[in-house]
């Protein structure tokens, strides 16, 4: 897709990947509205982009729909929604706390689904509409001590697959599945202690690959363990 002038909402822009992606898209000429849960980190980005932030909590579907509506009104339409919202949890599957599992699925699956669903009509009206969502390598490689976190990402990836097929004439869908990164996500987990993780990759690599995948209309960006990089799986 052509990013120049693209009317864009980045949901989860207070996070490491979200803020990096928002800045990279702005640098490519996109008009970027940032969205998230906490106003302070969003304000700094929004003032650079000359837009107003929109607020939502991913566990509250109504607030997701409202935030997307506000972004569409502000931008006069929507060409691109980026969803970089997510949280982790660790520990053995049989020990998982029910409230933690509910929140994990709400933030990682139901919230992103609400955001993209709310954006769909505006994306369909655009001549370059696209939804780009961060799942994770865990969608391909469910990992011990991360059963529920893996399950959320597999569920999100499955939903994105169907969304792409059902809407192939209306808008595109990019699913990005990075490996462990240096963003510190694991230190903000809802519960549990992370198992020994592989050496983290730089988040900047993902931001660059993400923007290139958008430009090339890639469908899935997955991790290639041999090449040690994100590779396109269909365009
Ligand atoms: N880092 C990795 O190793 C890695 C690997 C693969 C995939 N990913 C995925 O990439 C995405 C971004 O991760 P990141 O590494 O950039 O982590 P991050 O810096 O912790 O960013 C996470 C984002 O999610 C937001 N968020 C969490 N709970 C929320 C809620 N209830 N409502 C609204 N927003 C909420 C955070 O908002 P606040 O600032 O308000 O907390 C933040 O903007 C996630 O989906 C993650 O699963 C990350």
Short mmCIF file of C-alpha atoms and ligand atoms in Angstrom, two decimals:
data_model
loop_
_atom_site.label_atom_id
_atom_site.label_comp_id
_atom_site.label_asym_id
_atom_site.label_seq_id
_atom_site.Cartn_x
_atom_site.Cartn_y
_atom_site.Cartn_z
CA UNK A 1 0.00 0.00 0.00
CA UNK A 2 1.02 3.59 -0.51
CA UNK A 3 1.74 5.05 2.95
CA UNK A 4 1.94 8.66 1.83
CA UNK A 5 -1.07 10.46 3.30
CA UNK A 6 -2.52 7.18 4.61
CA UNK A 7 -5.13 7.93 7.30
CA UNK A 8 -3.89 5.68 10.10
CA UNK A 9 -4.86 4.64 13.62
CA UNK A 10 -2.12 2.96 15.68
CA UNK A 11 -3.79 1.24 18.66
CA UNK A 12 -1.30 0.42 21.40
CA UNK A 13 0.93 3.36 20.50
CA UNK A 14 2.13 3.77 24.11
CA UNK A 15 4.00 0.46 23.75
CA UNK A 16 7.47 -0.12 22.38
CA UNK A 17 6.43 -1.59 19.03
CA UNK A 18 3.36 0.63 18.70
CA UNK A 19 5.29 3.86 19.24
CA UNK A 20 8.08 2.74 16.89
CA UNK A 21 5.58 1.81 14.19
CA UNK A 22 3.62 5.05 14.64
CA UNK A 23 6.81 7.12 14.24
CA UNK A 24 7.95 5.10 11.21
CA UNK A 25 4.57 5.50 9.49
CA UNK A 26 4.55 9.24 10.26
CA UNK A 27 8.04 9.51 8.74
CA UNK A 28 6.69 7.81 5.59
CA UNK A 29 4.01 10.50 5.23
CA UNK A 30 1.06 8.79 6.94
CA UNK A 31 -1.40 10.89 8.96
CA UNK A 32 -1.28 9.07 12.30
CA UNK A 33 -3.76 9.11 15.19
CA UNK A 34 -2.43 7.25 18.23
CA UNK A 35 -4.66 5.21 20.53
CA UNK A 36 -4.21 3.47 23.85
CA UNK A 37 -5.06 3.23 27.52
CA UNK A 38 -2.87 5.94 29.08
CA UNK A 39 -3.08 9.53 27.91
CA UNK A 40 0.39 10.79 28.95
CA UNK A 41 2.59 8.70 26.64
CA UNK A 42 0.15 9.23 23.77
CA UNK A 43 0.10 13.01 24.10
CA UNK A 44 3.80 13.32 23.30
CA UNK A 45 3.42 11.33 20.07
CA UNK A 46 0.17 13.05 19.09
CA UNK A 47 1.68 16.51 19.40
CA UNK A 48 4.50 15.46 17.02
CA UNK A 49 1.90 14.12 14.57
CA UNK A 50 -0.43 17.12 14.98
CA UNK A 51 -3.39 14.87 15.85
CA UNK A 52 -5.39 14.09 19.03
CA UNK A 53 -5.05 10.73 20.81
CA UNK A 54 -8.00 8.38 21.26
CA UNK A 55 -8.38 6.39 24.47
CA UNK A 56 -9.64 2.85 25.04
CA UNK A 57 -9.18 -0.10 27.35
CA UNK A 58 -8.89 -3.35 25.40
CA UNK A 59 -10.98 -5.20 27.99
CA UNK A 60 -13.90 -2.86 27.21
CA UNK A 61 -15.28 -3.51 23.71
CA UNK A 62 -17.44 -0.37 23.76
CA UNK A 63 -14.41 1.82 24.42
CA UNK A 64 -12.58 0.12 21.51
CA UNK A 65 -15.46 0.87 19.14
CA UNK A 66 -15.72 4.46 20.41
CA UNK A 67 -11.99 5.09 19.97
CA UNK A 68 -12.04 3.82 16.38
CA UNK A 69 -15.06 6.01 15.62
CA UNK A 70 -13.27 9.05 17.03
CA UNK A 71 -10.19 8.32 14.92
CA UNK A 72 -12.27 7.88 11.76
CA UNK A 73 -14.05 11.21 12.44
CA UNK A 74 -10.75 12.97 13.10
CA UNK A 75 -9.07 11.61 9.96
CA UNK A 76 -12.13 11.86 7.70
CA UNK A 77 -11.94 8.10 6.98
CA UNK A 78 -9.42 5.33 7.59
CA UNK A 79 -6.90 3.65 5.30
CA UNK A 80 -4.94 1.69 7.91
CA UNK A 81 -5.44 0.36 11.42
CA UNK A 82 -2.41 -1.03 13.27
CA UNK A 83 -3.08 -3.05 16.44
CA UNK A 84 -0.03 -3.41 18.71
CA UNK A 85 -1.93 -4.12 21.92
CA UNK A 86 -0.94 -7.13 24.01
CA UNK A 87 0.15 -8.52 27.31
CA UNK A 88 1.84 -11.76 28.47
CA UNK A 89 1.33 -14.24 31.31
CA UNK A 90 3.53 -17.16 32.34
CA UNK A 91 3.33 -20.40 34.30
CA UNK A 92 2.12 -24.01 33.99
CA UNK A 93 -1.21 -24.44 32.17
CA UNK A 94 -2.87 -26.28 35.06
CA UNK A 95 -2.01 -23.48 37.52
CA UNK A 96 -3.40 -20.56 35.50
CA UNK A 97 -5.66 -18.20 37.43
CA UNK A 98 -9.09 -17.85 35.80
CA UNK A 99 -9.19 -14.04 36.15
CA UNK A 100 -5.76 -13.73 34.55
CA UNK A 101 -6.80 -15.98 31.66
CA UNK A 102 -9.96 -13.88 31.13
CA UNK A 103 -7.93 -10.67 31.02
CA UNK A 104 -5.31 -12.22 28.73
CA UNK A 105 -7.94 -13.25 26.18
CA UNK A 106 -9.74 -9.90 26.52
CA UNK A 107 -6.59 -7.85 25.83
CA UNK A 108 -4.93 -10.10 23.25
CA UNK A 109 -7.93 -11.42 21.33
CA UNK A 110 -11.28 -9.76 22.03
CA UNK A 111 -9.91 -6.20 22.16
CA UNK A 112 -7.98 -6.44 18.88
CA UNK A 113 -11.02 -8.12 17.25
CA UNK A 114 -13.29 -5.26 18.45
CA UNK A 115 -10.87 -2.63 17.16
CA UNK A 116 -10.52 -4.21 13.70
CA UNK A 117 -14.24 -4.98 13.42
CA UNK A 118 -15.06 -1.36 14.24
CA UNK A 119 -12.58 -0.18 11.61
CA UNK A 120 -13.80 -2.55 8.88
CA UNK A 121 -16.51 -0.33 7.30
CA UNK A 122 -14.10 2.62 6.95
CA UNK A 123 -11.30 0.36 5.63
CA UNK A 124 -13.72 -1.05 3.05
CA UNK A 125 -14.52 2.47 1.86
CA UNK A 126 -10.84 3.27 1.36
CA UNK A 127 -9.15 2.45 -1.95
CA UNK A 128 -6.14 1.08 0.03
CA UNK A 129 -7.73 -0.22 3.25
CA UNK A 130 -5.56 -2.44 5.44
CA UNK A 131 -5.58 -3.91 8.97
CA UNK A 132 -2.15 -4.80 10.41
CA UNK A 133 -2.03 -6.72 13.69
CA UNK A 134 0.75 -7.99 15.94
CA UNK A 135 0.21 -11.63 16.90
CA UNK A 136 3.44 -13.52 17.73
CA UNK A 137 5.68 -16.47 16.87
CA UNK A 138 3.63 -18.31 19.53
CA UNK A 139 0.82 -18.65 16.97
CA UNK A 140 3.14 -21.03 15.08
CA UNK A 141 5.12 -22.39 18.05
CA UNK A 142 3.04 -22.74 21.25
CA UNK A 143 5.57 -22.71 24.08
CA UNK A 144 5.79 -24.33 27.54
CA UNK A 145 5.00 -22.04 30.49
CA UNK A 146 3.09 -19.83 28.03
CA UNK A 147 0.08 -22.03 27.22
CA UNK A 148 -2.53 -19.29 27.59
CA UNK A 149 -0.40 -16.55 26.01
CA UNK A 150 0.28 -18.93 23.09
CA UNK A 151 -3.43 -19.78 22.83
CA UNK A 152 -4.38 -16.09 22.60
CA UNK A 153 -1.95 -15.52 19.75
CA UNK A 154 -3.05 -18.69 17.89
CA UNK A 155 -6.69 -17.58 18.26
CA UNK A 156 -5.89 -14.09 16.99
CA UNK A 157 -3.92 -15.47 14.02
CA UNK A 158 -6.79 -17.84 13.11
CA UNK A 159 -9.28 -14.97 13.24
CA UNK A 160 -7.05 -12.80 11.04
CA UNK A 161 -6.76 -15.62 8.47
CA UNK A 162 -10.54 -15.84 8.11
CA UNK A 163 -10.94 -12.06 8.19
CA UNK A 164 -8.49 -11.80 5.26
CA UNK A 165 -10.32 -14.39 3.16
CA UNK A 166 -13.78 -13.01 3.88
CA UNK A 167 -12.77 -9.43 3.03
CA UNK A 168 -10.28 -9.95 0.21
CA UNK A 169 -12.19 -7.57 -2.05
CA UNK A 170 -12.72 -4.95 0.69
CA UNK A 171 -9.39 -4.56 2.55
CA UNK A 172 -6.08 -6.33 3.19
CA UNK A 173 -4.92 -8.00 6.42
CA UNK A 174 -1.32 -8.24 7.64
CA UNK A 175 -0.51 -10.59 10.55
CA UNK A 176 2.97 -10.05 12.06
CA UNK A 177 4.38 -12.86 14.20
CA UNK A 178 7.68 -11.70 15.78
CA UNK A 179 9.94 -13.74 18.07
CA UNK A 180 11.04 -12.58 21.55
CA UNK A 181 12.06 -8.90 21.34
CA UNK A 182 13.96 -6.42 23.50
CA UNK A 183 10.84 -4.40 24.46
CA UNK A 184 10.60 -5.73 28.05
CA UNK A 185 7.07 -7.08 27.44
CA UNK A 186 7.85 -10.07 29.68
CA UNK A 187 8.56 -7.73 32.63
CA UNK A 188 4.97 -6.37 32.39
CA UNK A 189 3.26 -9.78 32.46
CA UNK A 190 -0.15 -10.15 34.11
CA UNK A 191 1.17 -13.13 36.10
CA UNK A 192 4.02 -15.60 36.49
CA UNK A 193 7.75 -15.61 35.91
CA UNK A 194 9.00 -15.99 32.35
CA UNK A 195 10.85 -19.21 31.51
CA UNK A 196 14.33 -18.94 29.99
CA UNK A 197 13.73 -17.05 26.77
CA UNK A 198 15.89 -16.90 23.64
CA UNK A 199 18.17 -13.90 23.19
CA UNK A 200 15.81 -11.02 22.31
CA UNK A 201 15.85 -9.54 18.83
CA UNK A 202 15.86 -5.74 18.40
CA UNK A 203 12.36 -4.27 18.13
CA UNK A 204 13.68 -1.88 15.47
CA UNK A 205 14.10 -4.88 13.12
CA UNK A 206 10.39 -5.63 13.45
CA UNK A 207 9.40 -2.00 12.89
CA UNK A 208 11.40 -1.92 9.63
CA UNK A 209 10.06 -5.31 8.47
CA UNK A 210 6.52 -4.27 9.41
CA UNK A 211 6.63 -1.09 7.31
CA UNK A 212 8.19 -2.95 4.34
CA UNK A 213 5.47 -5.64 4.60
CA UNK A 214 2.76 -2.98 4.51
CA UNK A 215 4.28 -1.40 1.41
CA UNK A 216 4.52 -4.82 -0.29
CA UNK A 217 0.98 -5.93 0.69
CA UNK A 218 2.30 -8.98 2.56
CA UNK A 219 -0.28 -11.17 4.34
CA UNK A 220 1.77 -12.86 7.06
CA UNK A 221 5.22 -11.96 8.36
CA UNK A 222 6.58 -15.00 10.19
CA UNK A 223 9.87 -15.83 11.88
CA UNK A 224 12.36 -17.97 9.93
CA UNK A 225 14.65 -19.64 12.50
CA UNK A 226 17.23 -20.61 9.83
CA UNK A 227 17.53 -17.14 8.32
CA UNK A 228 16.95 -15.49 11.72
CA UNK A 229 14.63 -12.89 10.26
CA UNK A 230 10.97 -12.17 9.62
CA UNK A 231 9.96 -13.45 6.20
CA UNK A 232 6.90 -12.87 4.07
CA UNK A 233 4.39 -15.71 3.73
CA UNK A 234 2.25 -14.46 0.87
CA UNK A 235 1.60 -11.19 -0.87
N1 LIG B 1 7.97 -7.99 22.78
C1 LIG B 1 7.94 -9.21 22.29
O1 LIG B 1 8.79 -10.06 22.58
C2 LIG B 1 6.83 -9.59 21.36
C3 LIG B 1 6.97 -10.71 20.55
C4 LIG B 1 5.93 -11.08 19.71
C5 LIG B 1 4.77 -10.34 19.67
N2 LIG B 1 4.67 -9.24 20.47
C6 LIG B 1 3.40 -8.52 20.46
O2 LIG B 1 3.60 -7.19 20.04
C7 LIG B 1 2.62 -6.35 20.64
C8 LIG B 1 3.31 -5.14 21.27
O3 LIG B 1 4.20 -5.60 22.27
P1 LIG B 1 5.41 -4.73 22.83
O4 LIG B 1 6.58 -5.64 22.86
O5 LIG B 1 5.50 -3.44 22.14
O6 LIG B 1 4.96 -4.56 24.35
P2 LIG B 1 4.60 -3.24 25.19
O7 LIG B 1 5.65 -2.21 25.04
O8 LIG B 1 4.30 -3.74 26.58
O9 LIG B 1 3.26 -2.72 24.52
C9 LIG B 1 2.02 -3.31 24.79
C10 LIG B 1 0.92 -2.34 24.45
O10 LIG B 1 -0.34 -2.95 24.79
C11 LIG B 1 -1.09 -2.00 25.55
N3 LIG B 1 -2.06 -2.61 26.45
C12 LIG B 1 -1.87 -3.59 27.35
N4 LIG B 1 -3.02 -3.84 28.00
C13 LIG B 1 -3.94 -2.97 27.50
C14 LIG B 1 -5.32 -2.71 27.75
N5 LIG B 1 -6.01 -3.38 28.68
N6 LIG B 1 -5.95 -1.76 27.02
C15 LIG B 1 -5.28 -1.03 26.10
N7 LIG B 1 -3.97 -1.23 25.81
C16 LIG B 1 -3.32 -2.19 26.51
C17 LIG B 1 -0.03 -1.26 26.35
O11 LIG B 1 -0.62 -0.09 26.87
P3 LIG B 1 -0.06 0.59 28.23
O12 LIG B 1 1.10 1.41 27.78
O13 LIG B 1 -1.21 1.37 28.72
O14 LIG B 1 0.33 -0.54 29.14
C18 LIG B 1 1.01 -1.03 25.26
O15 LIG B 1 0.63 0.05 24.46
C19 LIG B 1 1.85 -7.23 21.62
O16 LIG B 1 0.68 -7.70 21.00
C20 LIG B 1 2.79 -8.39 21.85
O17 LIG B 1 2.12 -9.57 22.23
C21 LIG B 1 5.67 -8.83 21.29
#
